[in-house]
mmCIF file of C-alpha atoms in Angstrom:
data_model
loop_
_atom_site.group_PDB
_atom_site.id
_atom_site.type_symbol
_atom_site.label_atom_id
_atom_site.label_comp_id
_atom_site.label_asym_id
_atom_site.label_seq_id
_atom_site.Cartn_x
_atom_site.Cartn_y
_atom_site.Cartn_z
ATOM 1 C CA MET A 46 0.000 0.000 0.000
ATOM 2 C CA THR A 47 1.331 3.470 -0.882
ATOM 3 C CA THR A 48 1.623 5.703 2.143
ATOM 4 C CA ALA A 49 1.820 9.455 2.479
ATOM 5 C CA THR A 50 4.418 11.286 4.538
ATOM 6 C CA LEU A 51 2.893 12.820 7.637
ATOM 7 C CA ALA A 52 3.370 16.498 8.331
ATOM 8 C CA PRO A 53 6.474 17.340 10.397
ATOM 9 C CA ALA A 54 5.897 18.071 14.046
ATOM 10 C CA PRO A 55 6.418 21.633 15.302
ATOM 11 C CA ALA A 56 9.460 22.354 17.410
ATOM 12 C CA THR A 57 7.326 23.008 20.464
ATOM 13 C CA THR A 58 5.750 19.542 20.438
ATOM 14 C CA PRO A 59 6.250 17.659 23.741
ATOM 15 C CA ALA A 60 8.791 14.857 23.640
ATOM 16 C CA ARG A 61 7.673 11.856 21.601
ATOM 17 C CA PRO A 62 9.574 8.752 20.506
ATOM 18 C CA ALA A 63 12.099 9.310 17.720
ATOM 19 C CA HIS A 64 11.189 8.338 14.134
ATOM 20 C CA ARG A 65 7.510 8.656 14.942
ATOM 21 C CA GLU A 66 6.380 8.385 11.318
ATOM 22 C CA PRO A 67 7.927 4.933 10.614
ATOM 23 C CA ALA A 68 6.700 3.755 14.026
ATOM 24 C CA TYR A 69 3.164 4.872 13.271
ATOM 25 C CA LEU A 70 3.246 3.259 9.842
ATOM 26 C CA ARG A 71 4.322 -0.037 11.432
ATOM 27 C CA TYR A 72 1.514 0.313 13.941
ATOM 28 C CA VAL A 73 -1.085 1.040 11.242
ATOM 29 C CA THR A 74 0.115 -1.889 9.128
ATOM 30 C CA GLY A 75 -0.109 -4.263 12.086
ATOM 31 C CA GLN A 76 -3.630 -3.146 12.923
ATOM 32 C CA ALA A 77 -4.766 -3.432 9.301
ATOM 33 C CA VAL A 78 -3.461 -6.997 9.109
ATOM 34 C CA SER A 79 -5.285 -7.781 12.352
ATOM 35 C CA VAL A 80 -8.545 -6.370 10.929
ATOM 36 C CA LEU A 81 -8.018 -8.572 7.874
ATOM 37 C CA GLY A 82 -7.792 -11.613 10.140
ATOM 38 C CA ASP A 83 -10.879 -10.529 12.067
ATOM 39 C CA GLN A 84 -12.863 -10.464 8.829
ATOM 40 C CA VAL A 85 -11.623 -13.931 7.872
ATOM 41 C CA TRP A 86 -12.716 -15.176 11.308
ATOM 42 C CA TYR A 87 -16.127 -13.507 11.040
ATOM 43 C CA VAL A 88 -16.836 -15.147 7.681
ATOM 44 C CA ALA A 89 -15.806 -18.527 9.095
ATOM 45 C CA LEU A 90 -17.883 -17.968 12.250
ATOM 46 C CA SER A 91 -21.023 -17.019 10.327
ATOM 47 C CA TYR A 92 -20.664 -19.842 7.795
ATOM 48 C CA THR A 93 -19.980 -22.488 10.456
ATOM 49 C CA ALA A 94 -22.848 -21.277 12.643
ATOM 50 C CA VAL A 95 -25.270 -21.512 9.733
ATOM 51 C CA GLN A 96 -24.037 -25.040 8.962
ATOM 52 C CA LEU A 97 -24.405 -26.233 12.566
ATOM 53 C CA ALA A 98 -27.658 -24.568 13.644
ATOM 54 C CA ASP A 99 -30.899 -22.951 12.526
ATOM 55 C CA PRO A 100 -30.876 -19.278 11.401
ATOM 56 C CA ALA A 101 -32.075 -17.906 14.738
ATOM 57 C CA THR A 102 -29.337 -19.705 16.665
ATOM 58 C CA ALA A 103 -26.740 -18.660 14.104
ATOM 59 C CA GLY A 104 -27.789 -15.036 14.498
ATOM 60 C CA ALA A 105 -27.464 -15.292 18.266
ATOM 61 C CA VAL A 106 -23.966 -16.749 17.908
ATOM 62 C CA LEU A 107 -22.909 -13.832 15.690
ATOM 63 C CA ALA A 108 -24.253 -11.310 18.204
ATOM 64 C CA VAL A 109 -22.969 -12.905 21.402
ATOM 65 C CA SER A 110 -19.495 -11.338 21.309
ATOM 66 C CA SER A 111 -21.042 -7.877 21.608
ATOM 67 C CA VAL A 112 -22.392 -8.633 25.094
ATOM 68 C CA PRO A 113 -19.119 -8.764 27.092
ATOM 69 C CA ARG A 114 -17.650 -6.065 24.846
ATOM 70 C CA LEU A 115 -20.392 -3.573 25.679
ATOM 71 C CA LEU A 116 -20.584 -4.530 29.361
ATOM 72 C CA LEU A 117 -16.836 -4.239 29.961
ATOM 73 C CA LEU A 118 -15.776 -1.361 27.697
ATOM 74 C CA LEU A 119 -15.885 1.311 30.411
ATOM 75 C CA PHE A 120 -13.762 -0.872 32.686
ATOM 76 C CA GLY A 121 -11.402 -1.468 29.772
ATOM 77 C CA GLY A 122 -10.928 2.275 29.370
ATOM 78 C CA ALA A 123 -10.060 2.630 33.053
ATOM 79 C CA PHE A 124 -7.499 -0.188 32.734
ATOM 80 C CA VAL A 125 -5.953 1.563 29.725
ATOM 81 C CA ASP A 126 -5.420 4.755 31.720
ATOM 82 C CA ARG A 127 -3.965 2.740 34.579
ATOM 83 C CA TYR A 128 -1.580 0.419 32.733
ATOM 84 C CA GLY A 129 -1.036 2.061 29.343
ATOM 85 C CA PRO A 130 -2.385 0.995 25.938
ATOM 86 C CA ARG A 131 0.584 -0.860 24.443
ATOM 87 C CA ARG A 132 0.883 -3.640 27.000
ATOM 88 C CA LEU A 133 -2.885 -4.184 27.047
ATOM 89 C CA MET A 134 -3.037 -4.390 23.252
ATOM 90 C CA ILE A 135 -0.166 -6.883 23.199
ATOM 91 C CA GLY A 136 -1.786 -8.941 25.956
ATOM 92 C CA SER A 137 -5.132 -8.893 24.170
ATOM 93 C CA ASP A 138 -3.557 -9.968 20.870
ATOM 94 C CA LEU A 139 -1.609 -12.770 22.543
ATOM 95 C CA ALA A 140 -4.750 -13.996 24.296
ATOM 96 C CA ARG A 141 -6.805 -13.903 21.103
ATOM 97 C CA GLY A 142 -4.034 -15.652 19.176
ATOM 98 C CA ALA A 143 -3.983 -18.439 21.755
ATOM 99 C CA ILE A 144 -7.784 -18.690 21.589
ATOM 100 C CA ALA A 145 -7.645 -18.929 17.796
ATOM 101 C CA LEU A 146 -5.029 -21.706 17.898
ATOM 102 C CA THR A 147 -7.011 -23.637 20.507
ATOM 103 C CA THR A 148 -10.172 -23.248 18.451
ATOM 104 C CA ALA A 149 -8.402 -24.547 15.350
ATOM 105 C CA ALA A 150 -7.252 -27.641 17.240
ATOM 106 C CA ILE A 151 -10.699 -28.375 18.680
ATOM 107 C CA ALA A 152 -12.480 -27.654 15.382
ATOM 108 C CA LEU A 153 -10.323 -30.250 13.642
ATOM 109 C CA ALA A 154 -11.895 -32.864 15.885
ATOM 110 C CA GLN A 155 -15.451 -31.631 16.444
ATOM 111 C CA PRO A 156 -16.754 -28.103 15.771
ATOM 112 C CA SER A 157 -19.876 -27.242 17.731
ATOM 113 C CA ILE A 158 -22.152 -24.308 18.542
ATOM 114 C CA THR A 159 -20.896 -24.403 22.133
ATOM 115 C CA LEU A 160 -17.335 -23.916 20.898
ATOM 116 C CA LEU A 161 -18.370 -20.964 18.709
ATOM 117 C CA VAL A 162 -20.228 -19.296 21.578
ATOM 118 C CA LEU A 163 -17.316 -19.684 23.999
ATOM 119 C CA VAL A 164 -14.837 -18.320 21.471
ATOM 120 C CA ALA A 165 -17.086 -15.383 20.600
ATOM 121 C CA LEU A 166 -17.482 -14.530 24.292
ATOM 122 C CA ALA A 167 -13.731 -14.735 24.857
ATOM 123 C CA PHE A 168 -13.044 -12.464 21.890
ATOM 124 C CA GLY A 169 -15.623 -10.016 23.226
ATOM 125 C CA VAL A 170 -13.828 -9.801 26.586
ATOM 126 C CA ALA A 171 -10.473 -9.226 24.860
ATOM 127 C CA ASP A 172 -12.026 -6.559 22.635
ATOM 128 C CA ALA A 173 -13.206 -4.631 25.693
ATOM 129 C CA LEU A 174 -9.534 -4.005 26.524
ATOM 130 C CA PHE A 175 -8.190 -3.756 22.995
ATOM 131 C CA LEU A 176 -10.620 -1.232 21.507
ATOM 132 C CA PRO A 177 -10.188 1.619 24.019
ATOM 133 C CA ALA A 178 -6.432 0.976 24.066
ATOM 134 C CA ALA A 179 -6.274 1.279 20.274
ATOM 135 C CA GLY A 180 -8.238 4.517 20.519
ATOM 136 C CA THR A 181 -5.461 6.102 22.589
ATOM 137 C CA MET A 182 -2.450 5.081 20.489
ATOM 138 C CA PRO A 183 -2.414 7.729 17.710
ATOM 139 C CA PRO A 184 -1.856 10.726 20.025
ATOM 140 C CA ARG A 185 0.876 8.779 21.843
ATOM 141 C CA LEU A 186 2.713 7.990 18.602
ATOM 142 C CA LEU A 187 2.157 11.269 16.731
ATOM 143 C CA ALA A 188 2.621 14.940 17.429
ATOM 144 C CA PRO A 189 -0.594 17.032 17.442
ATOM 145 C CA ALA A 190 0.185 18.452 13.973
ATOM 146 C CA GLN A 191 0.341 14.894 12.595
ATOM 147 C CA LEU A 192 -2.851 13.613 14.179
ATOM 148 C CA THR A 193 -5.326 14.387 11.391
ATOM 149 C CA GLY A 194 -3.173 12.805 8.688
ATOM 150 C CA GLY A 195 -2.404 9.828 10.908
ATOM 151 C CA LEU A 196 -6.082 9.162 11.593
ATOM 152 C CA ALA A 197 -6.866 9.451 7.876
ATOM 153 C CA LEU A 198 -4.131 6.933 7.088
ATOM 154 C CA SER A 199 -5.311 4.441 9.717
ATOM 155 C CA GLY A 200 -8.914 4.809 8.544
ATOM 156 C CA LEU A 201 -7.924 4.142 4.951
ATOM 157 C CA ALA A 202 -5.852 1.095 5.923
ATOM 158 C CA ALA A 203 -8.691 -0.313 8.029
ATOM 159 C CA ARG A 204 -11.189 0.181 5.207
ATOM 160 C CA LEU A 205 -8.939 -1.634 2.738
ATOM 161 C CA ALA A 206 -8.548 -4.487 5.227
ATOM 162 C CA LEU A 207 -12.311 -4.702 5.689
ATOM 163 C CA THR A 208 -12.802 -4.763 1.925
ATOM 164 C CA LEU A 209 -10.275 -7.559 1.357
ATOM 165 C CA GLY A 210 -10.907 -9.625 4.487
ATOM 166 C CA ALA A 211 -14.338 -11.030 3.688
ATOM 167 C CA PRO A 212 -13.409 -12.248 0.166
ATOM 168 C CA LEU A 213 -10.246 -13.807 1.601
ATOM 169 C CA GLY A 214 -12.334 -15.641 4.175
ATOM 170 C CA GLY A 215 -14.595 -16.886 1.410
ATOM 171 C CA LEU A 216 -11.581 -18.238 -0.478
ATOM 172 C CA LEU A 217 -10.072 -19.965 2.565
ATOM 173 C CA LEU A 218 -13.217 -21.713 3.807
ATOM 174 C CA PRO A 219 -13.406 -24.285 0.978
ATOM 175 C CA LEU A 220 -9.713 -25.039 1.456
ATOM 176 C CA GLY A 221 -9.590 -25.649 5.189
ATOM 177 C CA GLY A 222 -12.827 -24.622 6.844
ATOM 178 C CA LEU A 223 -12.928 -23.199 10.359
ATOM 179 C CA PRO A 224 -9.489 -24.566 11.438
ATOM 180 C CA LEU A 225 -7.650 -22.834 8.582
ATOM 181 C CA ALA A 226 -9.515 -19.568 9.192
ATOM 182 C CA CYS A 227 -8.509 -19.703 12.859
ATOM 183 C CA LEU A 228 -4.862 -20.337 11.955
ATOM 184 C CA VAL A 229 -4.871 -17.340 9.606
ATOM 185 C CA ASN A 230 -6.473 -15.206 12.300
ATOM 186 C CA ALA A 231 -3.838 -16.315 14.820
ATOM 187 C CA ALA A 232 -1.103 -15.387 12.339
ATOM 188 C CA THR A 233 -2.525 -11.882 11.959
ATOM 189 C CA PHE A 234 -2.516 -11.440 15.728
ATOM 190 C CA ALA A 235 1.169 -12.377 15.690
ATOM 191 C CA VAL A 236 1.822 -9.666 13.086
ATOM 192 C CA SER A 237 -0.021 -7.154 15.257
ATOM 193 C CA VAL A 238 2.024 -8.130 18.315
ATOM 194 C CA PHE A 239 5.260 -7.731 16.367
ATOM 195 C CA ALA A 240 4.189 -4.263 15.166
ATOM 196 C CA LEU A 241 3.176 -3.186 18.676
ATOM 197 C CA TRP A 242 6.417 -4.527 20.135
ATOM 198 C CA SER A 243 8.393 -2.382 17.695
ATOM 199 C CA VAL A 244 6.819 0.960 18.672
ATOM 200 C CA ARG A 245 7.365 3.050 21.782
ATOM 201 C CA PRO A 246 4.370 5.291 22.469
ATOM 202 C CA ALA A 247 4.703 8.259 24.791
ATOM 203 C CA PRO A 248 3.986 7.071 28.356
ATOM 204 C CA ALA A 249 0.821 7.967 30.224
ATOM 205 C CA PRO A 250 1.309 10.500 33.042
ATOM 206 C CA ALA A 251 1.710 9.146 36.552
ATOM 207 C CA ALA A 252 -1.491 10.911 37.613
ATOM 208 C CA ALA A 253 -3.516 8.296 35.719
ATOM 209 C CA ALA A 254 -2.273 5.444 37.861
ATOM 210 C CA ARG A 255 -4.000 3.940 40.878
ATOM 211 C CA THR A 256 -7.534 5.063 41.633
ATOM 212 C CA PRO A 257 -10.293 2.465 42.186
ATOM 213 C CA LEU A 258 -11.931 1.383 38.952
ATOM 214 C CA ALA A 259 -15.432 2.645 39.783
ATOM 215 C CA ALA A 260 -14.085 6.020 40.857
ATOM 216 C CA SER A 261 -11.902 6.151 37.762
ATOM 217 C CA ILE A 262 -14.896 5.536 35.493
ATOM 218 C CA ARG A 263 -16.932 8.242 37.262
ATOM 219 C CA ASP A 264 -14.032 10.642 36.910
ATOM 220 C CA GLY A 265 -13.820 9.907 33.188
ATOM 221 C CA LEU A 266 -17.535 10.560 32.722
ATOM 222 C CA ARG A 267 -17.228 13.842 34.648
ATOM 223 C CA HIS A 268 -14.310 14.842 32.439
ATOM 224 C CA LEU A 269 -16.411 14.168 29.345
ATOM 225 C CA ALA A 270 -19.508 15.949 30.657
ATOM 226 C CA GLY A 271 -17.534 18.968 31.846
ATOM 227 C CA HIS A 272 -15.628 19.554 28.610
ATOM 228 C CA PRO A 273 -17.720 21.523 26.066
ATOM 229 C CA VAL A 274 -15.802 20.327 22.989
ATOM 230 C CA LEU A 275 -15.820 16.653 24.021
ATOM 231 C CA ARG A 276 -19.481 16.469 24.992
ATOM 232 C CA SER A 277 -20.674 18.343 21.886
ATOM 233 C CA THR A 278 -18.429 16.232 19.625
ATOM 234 C CA LEU A 279 -19.853 13.047 21.149
ATOM 235 C CA GLY A 280 -23.392 14.338 20.531
ATOM 236 C CA VAL A 281 -22.639 15.142 16.904
ATOM 237 C CA SER A 282 -20.973 11.745 16.421
ATOM 238 C CA LEU A 283 -24.034 9.962 17.790
ATOM 239 C CA LEU A 284 -26.409 11.856 15.505
ATOM 240 C CA VAL A 285 -24.244 11.275 12.435
ATOM 241 C CA ASN A 286 -23.848 7.567 13.216
ATOM 242 C CA VAL A 287 -27.567 7.036 13.771
ATOM 243 C CA GLY A 288 -28.310 9.049 10.640
ATOM 244 C CA PHE A 289 -26.286 6.980 8.196
ATOM 245 C CA VAL A 290 -25.600 3.559 9.748
ATOM 246 C CA GLY A 291 -29.159 2.245 9.376
ATOM 247 C CA PRO A 292 -29.728 3.488 5.802
ATOM 248 C CA MET A 293 -26.316 2.220 4.666
ATOM 249 C CA ASN A 294 -27.023 -1.252 6.039
ATOM 250 C CA VAL A 295 -30.590 -2.519 6.001
ATOM 251 C CA GLY A 296 -31.782 0.609 4.165
ATOM 252 C CA LEU A 297 -29.924 -0.210 0.960
ATOM 253 C CA ALA A 298 -31.551 -3.638 0.847
ATOM 254 C CA LEU A 299 -34.972 -2.019 1.300
ATOM 255 C CA VAL A 300 -34.358 0.472 -1.519
ATOM 256 C CA ALA A 301 -33.070 -2.242 -3.856
ATOM 257 C CA ASP A 302 -36.116 -4.377 -3.098
ATOM 258 C CA ASP A 303 -38.529 -1.485 -3.667
ATOM 259 C CA ARG A 304 -36.934 -0.611 -7.020
ATOM 260 C CA GLY A 305 -36.353 -4.194 -8.181
ATOM 261 C CA TRP A 306 -32.573 -3.774 -8.425
ATOM 262 C CA GLY A 307 -31.829 -7.066 -6.659
ATOM 263 C CA ALA A 308 -28.607 -8.095 -4.958
ATOM 264 C CA GLY A 309 -26.563 -6.501 -7.728
ATOM 265 C CA GLY A 310 -28.031 -3.120 -6.855
ATOM 266 C CA ILE A 311 -27.090 -3.553 -3.200
ATOM 267 C CA GLY A 312 -23.533 -4.509 -4.154
ATOM 268 C CA ALA A 313 -23.190 -1.543 -6.505
ATOM 269 C CA MET A 314 -24.406 0.905 -3.858
ATOM 270 C CA LEU A 315 -22.039 -0.554 -1.269
ATOM 271 C CA ALA A 316 -19.184 -0.394 -3.755
ATOM 272 C CA GLY A 317 -19.969 3.270 -4.336
ATOM 273 C CA PHE A 318 -19.900 3.930 -0.619
ATOM 274 C CA GLY A 319 -16.600 2.091 -0.198
ATOM 275 C CA ALA A 320 -14.956 3.922 -3.091
ATOM 276 C CA GLY A 321 -16.170 7.269 -1.799
ATOM 277 C CA ALA A 322 -14.946 6.527 1.710
ATOM 278 C CA ALA A 323 -11.502 5.594 0.405
ATOM 279 C CA VAL A 324 -11.268 8.811 -1.612
ATOM 280 C CA GLY A 325 -12.467 10.822 1.385
ATOM 281 C CA SER A 326 -9.789 9.312 3.603
ATOM 282 C CA LEU A 327 -7.130 9.926 0.949
ATOM 283 C CA ALA A 328 -8.215 13.553 0.698
ATOM 284 C CA MET A 329 -7.773 13.982 4.448
ATOM 285 C CA LEU A 330 -4.139 12.978 4.072
ATOM 286 C CA ARG A 331 -3.621 16.249 2.205
ATOM 287 C CA VAL A 332 -6.373 18.587 3.358
ATOM 288 C CA ARG A 333 -6.089 19.048 7.119
ATOM 289 C CA PRO A 334 -8.211 21.881 8.541
ATOM 290 C CA LYS A 335 -7.117 22.885 12.036
ATOM 291 C CA ARG A 336 -9.231 25.902 13.062
ATOM 292 C CA ARG A 337 -12.953 26.631 13.225
ATOM 293 C CA LEU A 338 -13.833 23.038 12.491
ATOM 294 C CA GLY A 339 -17.535 23.494 13.273
ATOM 295 C CA PRO A 340 -18.471 24.917 9.847
ATOM 296 C CA VAL A 341 -16.405 22.213 8.103
ATOM 297 C CA LEU A 342 -18.175 19.482 10.051
ATOM 298 C CA ALA A 343 -21.549 21.130 9.465
ATOM 299 C CA ALA A 344 -21.027 21.200 5.695
ATOM 300 C CA ALA A 345 -19.959 17.535 5.639
ATOM 301 C CA ALA A 346 -22.881 16.401 7.833
ATOM 302 C CA ALA A 347 -25.434 18.379 5.819
ATOM 303 C CA LEU A 348 -24.092 17.025 2.524
ATOM 304 C CA GLN A 349 -24.100 13.482 3.902
ATOM 305 C CA GLY A 350 -27.682 13.869 5.112
ATOM 306 C CA ALA A 351 -28.798 15.122 1.697
ATOM 307 C CA ALA A 352 -27.012 12.211 0.025
ATOM 308 C CA VAL A 353 -28.632 9.687 2.379
ATOM 309 C CA PHE A 354 -32.083 11.024 1.506
ATOM 310 C CA SER A 355 -31.213 11.041 -2.190
ATOM 311 C CA VAL A 356 -30.643 7.273 -2.086
ATOM 312 C CA ALA A 357 -34.326 6.715 -1.304
ATOM 313 C CA LEU A 358 -35.413 9.119 -4.067
ATOM 314 C CA ALA A 359 -33.059 7.831 -6.778
ATOM 315 C CA PRO A 360 -35.015 6.960 -9.954
ATOM 316 C CA ALA A 361 -32.321 4.582 -11.210
ATOM 317 C CA ALA A 362 -29.546 2.466 -9.726
ATOM 318 C CA GLY A 363 -26.866 4.750 -11.148
ATOM 319 C CA TRP A 364 -28.240 7.738 -9.246
ATOM 320 C CA ALA A 365 -28.354 5.693 -6.041
ATOM 321 C CA VAL A 366 -24.724 4.636 -6.513
ATOM 322 C CA ALA A 367 -23.750 8.282 -6.997
ATOM 323 C CA ALA A 368 -25.568 9.168 -3.767
ATOM 324 C CA THR A 369 -23.884 6.435 -1.732
ATOM 325 C CA THR A 370 -20.541 7.563 -3.157
ATOM 326 C CA VAL A 371 -21.180 11.033 -1.729
ATOM 327 C CA VAL A 372 -22.112 9.454 1.611
ATOM 328 C CA GLY A 373 -18.761 7.673 1.578
ATOM 329 C CA LEU A 374 -16.860 10.801 0.534
ATOM 330 C CA THR A 375 -18.225 12.769 3.487
ATOM 331 C CA SER A 376 -17.698 9.909 5.950
ATOM 332 C CA GLY A 377 -13.912 10.337 5.619
ATOM 333 C CA PRO A 378 -13.738 13.992 6.776
ATOM 334 C CA LEU A 379 -16.432 13.457 9.398
ATOM 335 C CA GLY A 380 -14.768 10.421 10.929
ATOM 336 C CA VAL A 381 -11.251 11.859 10.874
ATOM 337 C CA LEU A 382 -12.113 15.321 12.195
ATOM 338 C CA LEU A 383 -14.478 14.114 14.912
ATOM 339 C CA SER A 384 -11.872 11.593 16.096
ATOM 340 C CA ALA A 385 -9.122 14.205 15.941
ATOM 341 C CA LEU A 386 -11.190 16.613 18.031
ATOM 342 C CA VAL A 387 -11.833 13.976 20.678
ATOM 343 C CA GLN A 388 -8.212 12.831 20.845
ATOM 344 C CA GLY A 389 -6.825 16.342 20.604
ATOM 345 C CA HIS A 390 -8.928 17.762 23.444
ATOM 346 C CA THR A 391 -8.845 14.796 25.830
ATOM 347 C CA ALA A 392 -6.506 15.184 28.784
ATOM 348 C CA ASP A 393 -3.671 12.679 28.605
ATOM 349 C CA THR A 394 -4.740 11.201 31.935
ATOM 350 C CA HIS A 395 -8.226 10.337 30.588
ATOM 351 C CA ARG A 396 -7.594 9.036 27.074
ATOM 352 C CA GLY A 397 -8.594 5.422 27.733
ATOM 353 C CA ARG A 398 -11.837 6.287 29.500
ATOM 354 C CA ILE A 399 -12.941 8.796 26.861
ATOM 355 C CA ALA A 400 -12.039 6.320 24.095
ATOM 356 C CA SER A 401 -14.157 3.668 25.812
ATOM 357 C CA VAL A 402 -17.185 5.987 25.967
ATOM 358 C CA ASN A 403 -16.867 6.841 22.286
ATOM 359 C CA THR A 404 -16.454 3.175 21.349
ATOM 360 C CA LEU A 405 -19.425 2.233 23.511
ATOM 361 C CA ALA A 406 -21.567 4.878 21.820
ATOM 362 C CA SER A 407 -20.556 3.677 18.358
ATOM 363 C CA LEU A 408 -20.897 -0.062 19.007
ATOM 364 C CA GLY A 409 -24.068 0.333 21.028
ATOM 365 C CA VAL A 410 -25.779 2.595 18.512
ATOM 366 C CA THR A 411 -25.087 0.553 15.377
ATOM 367 C CA PRO A 412 -27.360 -2.465 16.006
ATOM 368 C CA LEU A 413 -30.076 -0.240 17.486
ATOM 369 C CA ALA A 414 -29.994 2.093 14.490
ATOM 370 C CA ILE A 415 -30.192 -0.800 12.038
ATOM 371 C CA ALA A 416 -33.145 -2.314 13.911
ATOM 372 C CA ALA A 417 -34.891 1.080 14.136
ATOM 373 C CA VAL A 418 -34.596 1.701 10.392
ATOM 374 C CA GLY A 419 -36.031 -1.727 9.623
ATOM 375 C CA ALA A 420 -38.964 -1.207 11.996
ATOM 376 C CA ALA A 421 -39.631 2.358 10.799
ATOM 377 C CA ALA A 422 -39.572 1.325 7.137
ATOM 378 C CA GLY A 423 -42.211 -1.312 7.830
ATOM 379 C CA THR A 424 -44.445 1.285 9.492
ATOM 380 C CA PHE A 425 -43.811 4.535 7.622
ATOM 381 C CA GLY A 426 -42.216 3.434 4.354
ATOM 382 C CA THR A 427 -38.686 3.606 3.017
ATOM 383 C CA VAL A 428 -38.696 7.235 1.842
ATOM 384 C CA ALA A 429 -40.052 8.572 5.140
ATOM 385 C CA THR A 430 -37.532 6.488 7.080
ATOM 386 C CA PHE A 431 -34.626 7.816 5.029
ATOM 387 C CA ALA A 432 -35.961 11.338 5.519
ATOM 388 C CA GLY A 433 -35.957 10.828 9.291
ATOM 389 C CA SER A 434 -32.391 9.517 9.212
ATOM 390 C CA ALA A 435 -31.239 12.420 7.056
ATOM 391 C CA SER A 436 -32.890 14.901 9.422
ATOM 392 C CA LEU A 437 -30.693 13.628 12.258
ATOM 393 C CA GLU A 438 -27.627 14.536 10.230
ATOM 394 C CA LEU A 439 -29.064 17.995 9.601
ATOM 395 C CA VAL A 440 -29.537 18.405 13.353
ATOM 396 C CA ALA A 441 -25.892 17.402 13.790
ATOM 397 C CA ALA A 442 -24.901 20.017 11.203
ATOM 398 C CA ALA A 443 -26.898 22.671 13.039
ATOM 399 C CA LEU A 444 -25.197 21.790 16.337
ATOM 400 C CA CYS A 445 -21.779 22.198 14.731
ATOM 401 C CA VAL A 446 -22.469 25.881 14.099
ATOM 402 C CA ALA A 447 -24.857 26.584 16.993
ATOM 403 C CA VAL A 448 -22.627 25.360 19.840
ATOM 404 C CA PRO A 449 -19.878 27.975 20.338
ATOM 405 C CA ALA A 450 -17.298 25.492 21.628
ATOM 406 C CA LEU A 451 -17.709 23.331 18.540
ATOM 407 C CA ARG A 452 -18.135 26.175 16.062
ATOM 408 C CA GLY A 453 -14.720 27.563 16.963
ATOM 409 C CA ALA A 454 -13.091 24.254 17.817
ATOM 410 C CA THR A 455 -9.444 23.940 16.872
ATOM 411 C CA LEU A 456 -6.874 21.177 16.758
ATOM 412 C CA THR A 457 -4.053 23.494 17.782
ATOM 413 C CA GLY A 458 -5.149 23.649 21.414
ATOM 414 C CA ALA A 459 -4.747 19.944 22.014
ATOM 415 C CA ALA A 460 -4.224 18.779 25.562
ATOM 416 C CA ALA A 461 -0.829 17.069 25.731
#
């Protein structure tokens, strides 16, 4: 993959590890390979579950890993602030690699639904530590001036891994089934561990160390609620996520069914979204606004909302693909800038806890938004449902310019 050189750090940047750009590129590569393995595992999990059980049971197996992840994420964020992200990410990868190897060995003898459930639960527990830790690594590996470009690069790498992972899983399953998929997943965890071992993120301050977990979580929530940029950014992120996640998942299938475009129409619309998202992330490697981000975010959210609504109104598949491409294009700037604002304005002592809240909001909202769009479409129709989703993005756009702290938000005042 071709990479772009990150902007040089200003001379006043606090001390960071030397050669931060190569270190961050190694980190991003390791995480992308790990995401690739996760997709291979997910394809194998879903296929095996369908082969071993009825559809309802298979669906429950696919959802079960989200339970420990959502229940333990806030505790995971507190652990990250206490022990530092790197060691927790390495420990999580080692644990998941061992689980994958054990699963491969057992699946060679006798795969079962019980095995799949236990593995999914174990992965969910490990994710509760890994996800908030990963959310704190970019600002510990990059100077503030490099953060926007670094987040764009990691987002692009993750999207490419997501795009390639599922087809790779489909190719591997006929060759070796669940055991081979688990071995490949274990190998990707090893790559991630090697990449993490090779980087030296800036250490967390001593002030983050040894408070009781419950008190630490409460303190993190107070920090979020008391910071005008963080709380308004979280609100905008929630509205944007709810506004486009449902339409871009179950909504596309509903539109294709209404118009008679079939599975090919769904695939074309998703391809348009993926291409647009990749271009949007690439653009953020070069275009990096730093001041008065509220109007920039408002324009992106309003354009994305209009594009979401346009999907439901499209008279032909080509127009719908163009609309989903615009949705993808705007998702790059929105995702990068919202993440950069959160990471740039979070106190160094609270990074893990704030990352866990943001991850919890994203992971918790996604299935609810998808279910809500499906239920609303059955009651009010597809066009009205898309209009409601788009209106949430317009509300987010209005907040970006109506809330003073967000309207004038800057990346130059990052807490370090």
